[in-house]
């Protein structure tokens, strides 16, 4: 694979923020695959098409339009490689249409309108720091999660609200970690702020609407600092053009200062591997995804929810909450410094940008991602850096998958998150001084990050 060269030295900002990646994850793409036990009672799977996850997303979007109010969400059964569509109507014609389209039909009790109403009730009564909610189409309920900081009166308030929705409408789970944005601890892109430096991960190279080269990263990174460098002590090479956080998303468009910068549309996956990014796509519940970040390298997991709402503790107000809506929920791990890193599929679809979550890559946890399709639409950017290629935005028929979750409330809480105070960049985490390209296949960092050679992108189809 050829790599576009950069003028001057623009070393070690690998696409996906993989300078000094520790690619030590043994990827097992089907390890988390699940099959709903009730599916067999929904009319069977005879005639259902075998689909790739990206094709399932497109089919889900089309069926949502066809089925109208009868559509109650969908998910991808990665074990059988089939799309399961929830319907609430007993109309046999609705079921026939979905089956003819190649989906497995599953009749459920809760309509999408009811699930959205439940999410709105949670927004009104239980916007508490350390909580999240998203519709889980596999259970046909709203999954509510509380982190370890939700105790006492806040826990009682949340539990009472969930119980008030009814046992058939929502479930409440407790997370052992703490919901936080992953803004510190990496070594991909750096910015100097008062009190030290902050680090995040580059997500995907893009071309801005005016034709200039740029990249996407997390919005809380763009709010934390304006200028970004490829090394902890280096001169800035890129400037934030747009940043959204909190509110309706967590994404930033950062333009390279040198208008001649060129960068390929690919993710450096470590161990000499790279994944060409061909399009942006909407995530589908149940599909296997990969996450690349500058702290923990390459990890995989599954999408568990869409259109999630997350209530982060405000960085600027100890009594405040930074609510972000419209996120992808996953069981992929992440750690500080992975913020902004790329969520993608094995076949080269860009899905998301790392936002935040709880847990770590030792004990596990949940991580939320900003959908790339939304970020591209909001910023007017297209995939591919400075003419580096990479296809179009790719939303097309796949649009609509993000509408399946139904928890899309517009929170817009709080002022901009001034993350980064006290986020000290550690010694030994500087991007390598060699190389003059962005997105090379090998790890360009030259650091001592652990690499046991076990990471791989295994074909699960």
Tab-separated table of C-alpha atoms in Angstrom:
chain	number	residue	atom	x	y	z
A	1	UNK	CA	0.000	0.000	0.000
A	2	UNK	CA	1.371	3.388	-0.929
A	3	UNK	CA	1.356	6.269	1.507
A	4	UNK	CA	0.968	9.932	0.742
A	5	UNK	CA	4.048	11.909	1.754
A	6	UNK	CA	3.877	15.000	3.913
A	7	UNK	CA	5.922	18.140	3.329
A	8	UNK	CA	8.346	18.994	6.148
A	9	UNK	CA	8.250	16.809	9.253
A	10	UNK	CA	4.792	15.794	10.312
A	11	UNK	CA	5.841	12.590	12.007
A	12	UNK	CA	3.827	9.981	13.807
A	13	UNK	CA	0.264	11.140	13.731
A	14	UNK	CA	-1.045	7.825	12.479
A	15	UNK	CA	-4.676	7.724	11.475
A	16	UNK	CA	-6.603	6.525	14.495
A	17	UNK	CA	-4.032	7.944	16.883
A	18	UNK	CA	-1.724	4.969	16.995
A	19	UNK	CA	1.631	6.510	17.816
A	20	UNK	CA	2.955	4.331	20.638
A	21	UNK	CA	0.058	1.909	20.392
A	22	UNK	CA	0.206	-1.149	22.590
A	23	UNK	CA	-1.554	-3.594	20.294
A	24	UNK	CA	-1.845	-6.479	22.714
A	25	UNK	CA	-5.446	-7.530	22.213
A	26	UNK	CA	-6.231	-10.960	20.844
A	27	UNK	CA	-9.254	-10.182	18.724
A	28	UNK	CA	-12.066	-12.672	18.778
A	29	UNK	CA	-14.709	-11.102	16.527
A	30	UNK	CA	-17.461	-13.566	17.417
A	31	UNK	CA	-16.671	-13.895	21.108
A	32	UNK	CA	-19.586	-11.707	22.149
A	33	UNK	CA	-22.085	-12.894	19.573
A	34	UNK	CA	-25.524	-13.534	21.026
A	35	UNK	CA	-28.819	-14.862	19.855
A	36	UNK	CA	-32.093	-13.838	21.421
A	37	UNK	CA	-33.835	-16.963	22.726
A	38	UNK	CA	-37.224	-15.513	21.809
A	39	UNK	CA	-36.278	-15.185	18.174
A	40	UNK	CA	-37.402	-18.713	17.364
A	41	UNK	CA	-40.964	-17.775	18.272
A	42	UNK	CA	-41.060	-14.817	15.911
A	43	UNK	CA	-41.871	-16.724	12.798
A	44	UNK	CA	-38.553	-18.518	12.326
A	45	UNK	CA	-35.480	-17.696	10.337
A	46	UNK	CA	-36.353	-19.554	7.151
A	47	UNK	CA	-35.622	-17.388	4.130
A	48	UNK	CA	-33.617	-14.831	6.074
A	49	UNK	CA	-30.645	-13.480	4.145
A	50	UNK	CA	-27.050	-13.871	5.249
A	51	UNK	CA	-25.671	-10.343	5.465
A	52	UNK	CA	-22.571	-8.406	6.357
A	53	UNK	CA	-23.136	-5.930	9.163
A	54	UNK	CA	-22.940	-2.935	6.805
A	55	UNK	CA	-25.574	-4.469	4.523
A	56	UNK	CA	-27.758	-5.231	7.541
A	57	UNK	CA	-27.626	-1.548	8.504
A	58	UNK	CA	-28.840	-0.536	5.069
A	59	UNK	CA	-31.632	-3.101	5.160
A	60	UNK	CA	-32.712	-1.885	8.592
A	61	UNK	CA	-32.989	1.662	7.302
A	62	UNK	CA	-35.162	0.576	4.372
A	63	UNK	CA	-37.409	-1.578	6.561
A	64	UNK	CA	-37.885	1.268	9.005
A	65	UNK	CA	-39.350	3.340	6.188
A	66	UNK	CA	-41.480	0.465	4.903
A	67	UNK	CA	-42.839	-0.664	8.270
A	68	UNK	CA	-43.494	2.787	9.699
A	69	UNK	CA	-44.966	2.697	13.209
A	70	UNK	CA	-44.754	-1.094	13.271
A	71	UNK	CA	-40.934	-0.894	13.277
A	72	UNK	CA	-39.577	-1.243	16.822
A	73	UNK	CA	-35.833	-1.435	16.231
A	74	UNK	CA	-33.461	-4.034	14.870
A	75	UNK	CA	-30.134	-5.696	15.578
A	76	UNK	CA	-27.546	-7.796	13.809
A	77	UNK	CA	-27.152	-11.425	14.866
A	78	UNK	CA	-23.426	-11.757	14.188
A	79	UNK	CA	-23.490	-15.497	14.854
A	80	UNK	CA	-26.012	-16.216	12.109
A	81	UNK	CA	-25.194	-13.051	10.127
A	82	UNK	CA	-28.838	-12.071	9.932
A	83	UNK	CA	-30.814	-8.916	10.614
A	84	UNK	CA	-33.500	-9.280	13.283
A	85	UNK	CA	-36.308	-6.730	13.013
A	86	UNK	CA	-38.701	-6.001	15.868
A	87	UNK	CA	-42.337	-5.356	14.934
A	88	UNK	CA	-45.261	-4.437	17.179
A	89	UNK	CA	-48.060	-4.863	14.683
A	90	UNK	CA	-49.939	-8.120	14.362
A	91	UNK	CA	-50.623	-7.247	10.727
A	92	UNK	CA	-49.497	-10.280	8.749
A	93	UNK	CA	-48.732	-8.042	5.767
A	94	UNK	CA	-46.089	-6.210	7.820
A	95	UNK	CA	-44.434	-9.477	8.748
A	96	UNK	CA	-44.535	-10.708	5.163
A	97	UNK	CA	-42.861	-7.529	3.900
A	98	UNK	CA	-40.029	-7.821	6.391
A	99	UNK	CA	-39.496	-11.489	5.635
A	100	UNK	CA	-39.470	-10.895	1.887
A	101	UNK	CA	-36.778	-8.281	2.412
A	102	UNK	CA	-34.624	-10.962	4.051
A	103	UNK	CA	-34.963	-10.121	7.744
A	104	UNK	CA	-35.841	-12.308	10.703
A	105	UNK	CA	-39.082	-10.964	12.173
A	106	UNK	CA	-39.528	-10.763	15.944
A	107	UNK	CA	-42.802	-9.564	17.454
A	108	UNK	CA	-42.352	-7.403	20.561
A	109	UNK	CA	-44.525	-5.468	23.011
A	110	UNK	CA	-42.918	-2.015	23.134
A	111	UNK	CA	-43.235	0.338	20.197
A	112	UNK	CA	-40.518	2.790	19.255
A	113	UNK	CA	-42.761	5.657	20.328
A	114	UNK	CA	-43.131	4.103	23.792
A	115	UNK	CA	-39.392	3.541	24.107
A	116	UNK	CA	-38.686	7.145	23.088
A	117	UNK	CA	-41.214	8.347	25.641
A	118	UNK	CA	-39.426	6.333	28.326
A	119	UNK	CA	-36.111	7.921	27.360
A	120	UNK	CA	-37.701	11.370	27.549
A	121	UNK	CA	-38.966	10.605	31.051
A	122	UNK	CA	-35.451	9.642	32.093
A	123	UNK	CA	-34.120	12.894	30.656
A	124	UNK	CA	-36.701	14.911	32.564
A	125	UNK	CA	-36.490	13.119	35.901
A	126	UNK	CA	-33.075	11.467	36.074
A	127	UNK	CA	-30.385	13.519	34.342
A	128	UNK	CA	-27.818	12.603	36.959
A	129	UNK	CA	-24.012	12.618	36.508
A	130	UNK	CA	-22.774	9.077	36.005
A	131	UNK	CA	-25.850	7.746	34.212
A	132	UNK	CA	-26.654	6.692	30.670
A	133	UNK	CA	-29.507	5.166	28.747
A	134	UNK	CA	-30.091	3.679	25.320
A	135	UNK	CA	-32.695	1.448	23.748
A	136	UNK	CA	-31.578	-2.174	23.518
A	137	UNK	CA	-33.487	-3.753	20.609
A	138	UNK	CA	-32.408	-7.218	21.731
A	139	UNK	CA	-34.468	-6.890	24.920
A	140	UNK	CA	-37.000	-4.369	23.570
A	141	UNK	CA	-36.295	-2.186	26.593
A	142	UNK	CA	-34.397	0.930	27.585
A	143	UNK	CA	-31.135	-0.089	29.247
A	144	UNK	CA	-30.241	2.359	32.033
A	145	UNK	CA	-26.728	2.264	33.508
A	146	UNK	CA	-25.436	3.965	36.640
A	147	UNK	CA	-21.734	4.214	37.415
A	148	UNK	CA	-20.119	3.830	40.833
A	149	UNK	CA	-20.637	7.509	41.737
A	150	UNK	CA	-24.435	7.237	41.659
A	151	UNK	CA	-25.311	6.591	45.312
A	152	UNK	CA	-27.654	7.735	48.056
A	153	UNK	CA	-30.436	10.075	47.003
A	154	UNK	CA	-29.341	10.042	43.349
A	155	UNK	CA	-29.490	6.244	43.217
A	156	UNK	CA	-32.916	6.230	44.860
A	157	UNK	CA	-34.139	8.846	42.403
A	158	UNK	CA	-32.846	6.904	39.417
A	159	UNK	CA	-34.201	3.576	40.642
A	160	UNK	CA	-37.594	5.110	41.367
A	161	UNK	CA	-37.750	6.630	37.882
A	162	UNK	CA	-36.850	3.338	36.228
A	163	UNK	CA	-39.375	1.430	38.299
A	164	UNK	CA	-41.995	3.988	37.355
A	165	UNK	CA	-41.478	3.109	33.692
A	166	UNK	CA	-42.528	-0.484	34.395
A	167	UNK	CA	-40.586	-3.743	34.458
A	168	UNK	CA	-41.372	-4.395	30.814
A	169	UNK	CA	-40.033	-1.017	29.661
A	170	UNK	CA	-36.602	-0.529	31.248
A	171	UNK	CA	-33.834	-2.291	33.119
A	172	UNK	CA	-31.276	-0.767	35.488
A	173	UNK	CA	-27.670	-1.909	35.714
A	174	UNK	CA	-24.775	-0.795	37.896
A	175	UNK	CA	-21.300	-0.219	36.469
A	176	UNK	CA	-18.243	-0.683	38.673
A	177	UNK	CA	-16.373	2.104	36.890
A	178	UNK	CA	-16.934	5.824	36.465
A	179	UNK	CA	-18.202	7.519	33.325
A	180	UNK	CA	-15.537	9.916	32.122
A	181	UNK	CA	-14.158	11.371	28.945
A	182	UNK	CA	-10.856	9.781	27.961
A	183	UNK	CA	-8.882	12.973	27.421
A	184	UNK	CA	-5.634	12.218	29.251
A	185	UNK	CA	-2.959	9.570	29.069
A	186	UNK	CA	-2.271	9.072	25.373
A	187	UNK	CA	0.479	10.130	23.038
A	188	UNK	CA	-1.100	10.676	19.647
A	189	UNK	CA	-1.968	14.369	19.529
A	190	UNK	CA	-0.969	16.894	22.182
A	191	UNK	CA	-1.915	20.380	23.258
A	192	UNK	CA	-0.458	22.660	25.899
A	193	UNK	CA	-2.940	24.119	28.386
A	194	UNK	CA	-2.658	25.862	31.696
A	195	UNK	CA	-1.223	23.405	34.178
A	196	UNK	CA	0.261	20.931	31.699
A	197	UNK	CA	-0.696	19.228	28.485
A	198	UNK	CA	-3.619	17.173	27.246
A	199	UNK	CA	-3.551	14.242	24.898
A	200	UNK	CA	-6.149	12.660	22.646
A	201	UNK	CA	-6.237	10.362	19.629
A	202	UNK	CA	-6.770	11.269	16.018
A	203	UNK	CA	-9.898	9.654	14.585
A	204	UNK	CA	-10.078	9.890	10.799
A	205	UNK	CA	-8.465	12.139	8.220
A	206	UNK	CA	-11.014	14.169	6.296
A	207	UNK	CA	-11.282	17.007	3.819
A	208	UNK	CA	-13.068	20.088	5.148
A	209	UNK	CA	-15.863	21.704	3.173
A	210	UNK	CA	-13.441	24.353	1.852
A	211	UNK	CA	-11.112	21.650	0.521
A	212	UNK	CA	-8.470	21.962	3.229
A	213	UNK	CA	-6.970	18.888	4.934
A	214	UNK	CA	-8.284	18.110	8.418
A	215	UNK	CA	-9.081	15.346	10.855
A	216	UNK	CA	-11.892	14.398	13.222
A	217	UNK	CA	-11.412	13.801	16.926
A	218	UNK	CA	-13.541	14.054	20.069
A	219	UNK	CA	-15.404	17.262	20.785
A	220	UNK	CA	-14.246	17.439	24.385
A	221	UNK	CA	-10.674	17.417	23.053
A	222	UNK	CA	-11.457	20.330	20.745
A	223	UNK	CA	-13.103	22.246	23.570
A	224	UNK	CA	-10.164	21.569	25.889
A	225	UNK	CA	-7.555	23.081	23.560
A	226	UNK	CA	-7.362	24.959	20.269
A	227	UNK	CA	-3.900	24.046	18.945
A	228	UNK	CA	-2.649	20.462	18.524
A	229	UNK	CA	0.786	18.995	17.910
A	230	UNK	CA	2.184	15.588	16.939
A	231	UNK	CA	4.526	15.527	19.948
A	232	UNK	CA	4.317	16.685	23.523
A	233	UNK	CA	6.869	19.473	23.102
A	234	UNK	CA	6.496	20.105	19.366
A	235	UNK	CA	5.023	23.066	17.576
A	236	UNK	CA	1.302	22.959	16.771
A	237	UNK	CA	0.463	21.561	13.348
A	238	UNK	CA	-3.349	21.761	13.449
A	239	UNK	CA	-6.056	24.105	14.759
A	240	UNK	CA	-9.596	23.339	15.892
A	241	UNK	CA	-12.140	24.656	13.402
A	242	UNK	CA	-15.352	23.342	14.990
A	243	UNK	CA	-16.081	21.587	18.285
A	244	UNK	CA	-19.307	20.200	19.750
A	245	UNK	CA	-19.445	19.117	23.416
A	246	UNK	CA	-21.620	18.721	25.417
A	247	UNK	CA	-25.054	18.565	23.799
A	248	UNK	CA	-25.903	16.900	20.502
A	249	UNK	CA	-22.604	15.087	20.046
A	250	UNK	CA	-18.916	14.900	20.919
A	251	UNK	CA	-16.836	15.744	17.833
A	252	UNK	CA	-14.258	18.231	16.556
A	253	UNK	CA	-13.016	19.174	13.117
A	254	UNK	CA	-9.325	20.089	13.321
A	255	UNK	CA	-7.637	21.621	10.256
A	256	UNK	CA	-3.971	21.058	9.444
A	257	UNK	CA	-2.112	24.376	9.460
A	258	UNK	CA	-0.180	23.438	6.305
A	259	UNK	CA	-2.727	23.401	3.450
A	260	UNK	CA	-0.480	21.017	1.495
A	261	UNK	CA	-0.711	18.288	4.105
A	262	UNK	CA	-1.761	14.962	2.622
A	263	UNK	CA	-2.784	11.895	4.606
A	264	UNK	CA	-4.322	8.590	3.528
A	265	UNK	CA	-7.749	7.534	4.686
A	266	UNK	CA	-6.674	4.497	6.657
A	267	UNK	CA	-6.314	3.243	10.217
A	268	UNK	CA	-2.974	1.958	11.384
A	269	UNK	CA	-3.947	-1.223	13.238
A	270	UNK	CA	-0.465	-2.083	14.522
A	271	UNK	CA	1.767	-5.061	13.777
A	272	UNK	CA	2.284	-3.789	10.251
A	273	UNK	CA	-1.440	-3.861	9.509
A	274	UNK	CA	-3.518	-1.005	8.190
A	275	UNK	CA	-7.184	-0.832	7.271
A	276	UNK	CA	-8.212	1.308	4.325
A	277	UNK	CA	-11.239	3.416	5.226
A	278	UNK	CA	-13.623	3.374	2.287
A	279	UNK	CA	-16.802	4.924	3.638
A	280	UNK	CA	-18.644	6.194	6.685
A	281	UNK	CA	-21.475	4.026	7.923
A	282	UNK	CA	-24.036	3.864	10.710
A	283	UNK	CA	-23.435	1.309	13.434
A	284	UNK	CA	-25.786	-1.637	13.949
A	285	UNK	CA	-26.527	-3.222	17.303
A	286	UNK	CA	-24.828	-6.618	17.453
A	287	UNK	CA	-22.087	-6.018	14.889
A	288	UNK	CA	-18.417	-6.584	15.648
A	289	UNK	CA	-16.333	-3.418	15.742
A	290	UNK	CA	-12.698	-2.436	16.291
A	291	UNK	CA	-11.426	0.524	18.284
A	292	UNK	CA	-7.980	2.070	17.873
A	293	UNK	CA	-6.594	4.470	20.463
A	294	UNK	CA	-3.240	5.937	21.354
A	295	UNK	CA	-3.139	4.544	24.889
A	296	UNK	CA	-4.407	0.984	24.563
A	297	UNK	CA	-4.063	0.273	20.851
A	298	UNK	CA	-6.439	-2.113	19.113
A	299	UNK	CA	-9.448	-3.705	20.818
A	300	UNK	CA	-12.681	-5.224	19.605
A	301	UNK	CA	-16.216	-5.831	20.826
A	302	UNK	CA	-19.829	-5.344	19.857
A	303	UNK	CA	-22.272	-2.491	19.478
A	304	UNK	CA	-24.815	-2.745	22.304
A	305	UNK	CA	-26.962	0.348	21.803
A	306	UNK	CA	-27.592	3.349	19.569
A	307	UNK	CA	-28.627	6.953	20.147
A	308	UNK	CA	-27.369	6.683	23.715
A	309	UNK	CA	-27.532	9.547	26.205
A	310	UNK	CA	-24.607	9.877	28.631
A	311	UNK	CA	-24.462	12.216	31.624
A	312	UNK	CA	-20.819	13.001	32.405
A	313	UNK	CA	-19.822	14.847	35.549
A	314	UNK	CA	-18.992	18.395	34.461
A	315	UNK	CA	-15.283	19.219	34.357
A	316	UNK	CA	-15.958	22.863	35.222
A	317	UNK	CA	-18.831	22.609	37.709
A	318	UNK	CA	-18.669	20.019	40.520
A	319	UNK	CA	-22.454	20.177	40.767
A	320	UNK	CA	-23.059	20.167	37.035
A	321	UNK	CA	-23.561	17.563	34.347
A	322	UNK	CA	-22.353	17.452	30.746
A	323	UNK	CA	-25.039	15.567	28.835
A	324	UNK	CA	-24.208	14.172	25.400
A	325	UNK	CA	-26.800	12.579	23.146
A	326	UNK	CA	-26.801	10.468	20.012
A	327	UNK	CA	-23.851	8.196	20.885
A	328	UNK	CA	-23.035	4.588	20.008
A	329	UNK	CA	-22.806	2.293	23.050
A	330	UNK	CA	-20.384	-0.655	22.975
A	331	UNK	CA	-18.700	-3.221	25.216
A	332	UNK	CA	-15.289	-2.248	23.823
A	333	UNK	CA	-12.786	-1.089	26.442
A	334	UNK	CA	-10.915	2.232	26.393
A	335	UNK	CA	-8.718	4.306	28.691
A	336	UNK	CA	-7.607	7.930	29.098
A	337	UNK	CA	-5.855	9.176	25.970
A	338	UNK	CA	-8.031	7.064	23.669
A	339	UNK	CA	-10.498	9.957	23.281
A	340	UNK	CA	-11.182	10.749	19.648
A	341	UNK	CA	-9.762	7.442	18.423
A	342	UNK	CA	-11.369	5.576	15.563
A	343	UNK	CA	-14.175	3.012	15.734
A	344	UNK	CA	-14.328	1.041	12.503
A	345	UNK	CA	-15.185	-2.285	10.902
A	346	UNK	CA	-12.889	-4.856	9.418
A	347	UNK	CA	-14.081	-4.077	5.907
A	348	UNK	CA	-13.141	-0.401	6.172
A	349	UNK	CA	-16.238	1.459	7.348
A	350	UNK	CA	-15.668	4.425	9.663
A	351	UNK	CA	-18.254	4.290	12.456
A	352	UNK	CA	-17.290	6.475	15.388
A	353	UNK	CA	-14.967	8.608	17.507
A	354	UNK	CA	-14.181	7.587	21.088
A	355	UNK	CA	-16.095	9.771	23.542
A	356	UNK	CA	-15.995	8.274	27.040
A	357	UNK	CA	-17.196	5.500	29.289
A	358	UNK	CA	-16.248	3.474	32.327
A	359	UNK	CA	-13.802	0.715	33.132
A	360	UNK	CA	-10.483	-0.055	31.491
A	361	UNK	CA	-8.832	-2.622	29.242
A	362	UNK	CA	-7.869	-4.847	32.172
A	363	UNK	CA	-11.238	-5.296	33.852
A	364	UNK	CA	-13.413	-4.313	30.876
A	365	UNK	CA	-16.161	-1.737	30.685
A	366	UNK	CA	-18.400	0.143	28.282
A	367	UNK	CA	-17.391	2.888	25.877
A	368	UNK	CA	-19.497	5.404	23.966
A	369	UNK	CA	-18.654	6.766	20.520
A	370	UNK	CA	-19.685	9.759	18.448
A	371	UNK	CA	-21.156	8.514	15.127
A	372	UNK	CA	-18.946	9.575	12.214
A	373	UNK	CA	-21.889	10.091	9.867
A	374	UNK	CA	-23.319	12.713	12.211
A	375	UNK	CA	-19.962	14.460	12.597
A	376	UNK	CA	-19.424	14.587	8.833
A	377	UNK	CA	-22.893	15.976	8.223
A	378	UNK	CA	-22.520	18.615	10.940
A	379	UNK	CA	-19.077	19.798	9.845
A	380	UNK	CA	-19.557	19.445	6.088
A	381	UNK	CA	-16.381	17.347	5.842
A	382	UNK	CA	-15.789	14.242	3.738
A	383	UNK	CA	-13.588	11.252	4.448
A	384	UNK	CA	-10.014	11.359	3.162
A	385	UNK	CA	-7.304	13.823	4.081
A	386	UNK	CA	-6.174	16.515	1.672
A	387	UNK	CA	-6.924	14.537	-1.450
A	388	UNK	CA	-5.763	11.322	0.125
A	389	UNK	CA	-8.840	9.479	-1.101
A	390	UNK	CA	-11.005	7.226	0.974
A	391	UNK	CA	-14.350	7.286	-0.760
A	392	UNK	CA	-17.433	9.258	0.115
A	393	UNK	CA	-19.377	9.642	3.287
A	394	UNK	CA	-21.129	6.401	2.595
A	395	UNK	CA	-24.263	7.101	4.570
A	396	UNK	CA	-26.609	6.448	1.671
A	397	UNK	CA	-29.025	3.629	2.302
A	398	UNK	CA	-27.379	2.908	5.590
A	399	UNK	CA	-28.917	5.964	7.146
A	400	UNK	CA	-31.586	5.114	9.617
A	401	UNK	CA	-29.663	2.628	11.675
A	402	UNK	CA	-28.956	5.401	14.123
A	403	UNK	CA	-32.689	5.970	14.441
A	404	UNK	CA	-33.289	2.503	15.762
A	405	UNK	CA	-32.379	3.256	19.335
A	406	UNK	CA	-34.935	5.949	19.848
A	407	UNK	CA	-33.431	7.647	22.863
A	408	UNK	CA	-32.540	10.779	20.982
A	409	UNK	CA	-33.262	13.582	23.335
A	410	UNK	CA	-31.522	16.887	22.838
A	411	UNK	CA	-29.943	17.758	26.154
A	412	UNK	CA	-27.470	20.505	25.448
A	413	UNK	CA	-26.606	20.797	29.102
A	414	UNK	CA	-23.850	22.940	30.444
A	415	UNK	CA	-21.197	25.147	28.998
A	416	UNK	CA	-18.255	23.835	27.047
A	417	UNK	CA	-16.155	21.278	28.856
A	418	UNK	CA	-12.754	22.725	29.649
A	419	UNK	CA	-11.168	19.342	30.044
A	420	UNK	CA	-7.515	18.908	30.519
A	421	UNK	CA	-6.622	20.818	33.656
A	422	UNK	CA	-4.336	18.583	35.579
A	423	UNK	CA	-4.037	16.099	32.728
A	424	UNK	CA	-0.269	15.899	32.814
A	425	UNK	CA	1.439	14.266	29.882
A	426	UNK	CA	3.682	11.558	31.244
A	427	UNK	CA	7.335	11.154	30.439
A	428	UNK	CA	8.235	8.737	27.710
A	429	UNK	CA	5.022	9.256	25.745
A	430	UNK	CA	6.283	11.437	22.945
A	431	UNK	CA	5.513	10.591	19.361
A	432	UNK	CA	8.486	9.337	17.414
A	433	UNK	CA	10.695	11.832	15.686
A	434	UNK	CA	11.298	9.691	12.634
A	435	UNK	CA	9.084	9.186	9.616
A	436	UNK	CA	7.409	11.830	7.508
A	437	UNK	CA	4.063	10.317	6.765
A	438	UNK	CA	0.656	10.032	8.382
A	439	UNK	CA	-0.898	6.608	8.607
A	440	UNK	CA	1.953	4.223	7.915
A	441	UNK	CA	1.317	0.530	8.320
A	442	UNK	CA	3.870	0.001	11.087
A	443	UNK	CA	3.945	1.593	14.523
A	444	UNK	CA	5.886	4.844	13.983
A	445	UNK	CA	6.197	5.776	17.632
A	446	UNK	CA	9.480	4.258	18.662
A	447	UNK	CA	8.230	4.058	22.234
A	448	UNK	CA	8.269	1.133	24.569
A	449	UNK	CA	4.569	0.368	24.404
A	450	UNK	CA	3.835	-3.277	25.010
A	451	UNK	CA	3.236	-5.396	21.955
A	452	UNK	CA	2.885	-9.123	22.313
A	453	UNK	CA	2.331	-9.606	18.613
A	454	UNK	CA	-1.081	-11.193	19.121
A	455	UNK	CA	-3.263	-8.492	17.629
A	456	UNK	CA	-4.957	-9.258	14.367
A	457	UNK	CA	-7.986	-8.338	12.306
A	458	UNK	CA	-9.552	-11.760	11.851
A	459	UNK	CA	-12.176	-12.208	9.172
A	460	UNK	CA	-15.378	-13.229	10.908
A	461	UNK	CA	-17.378	-13.773	7.766
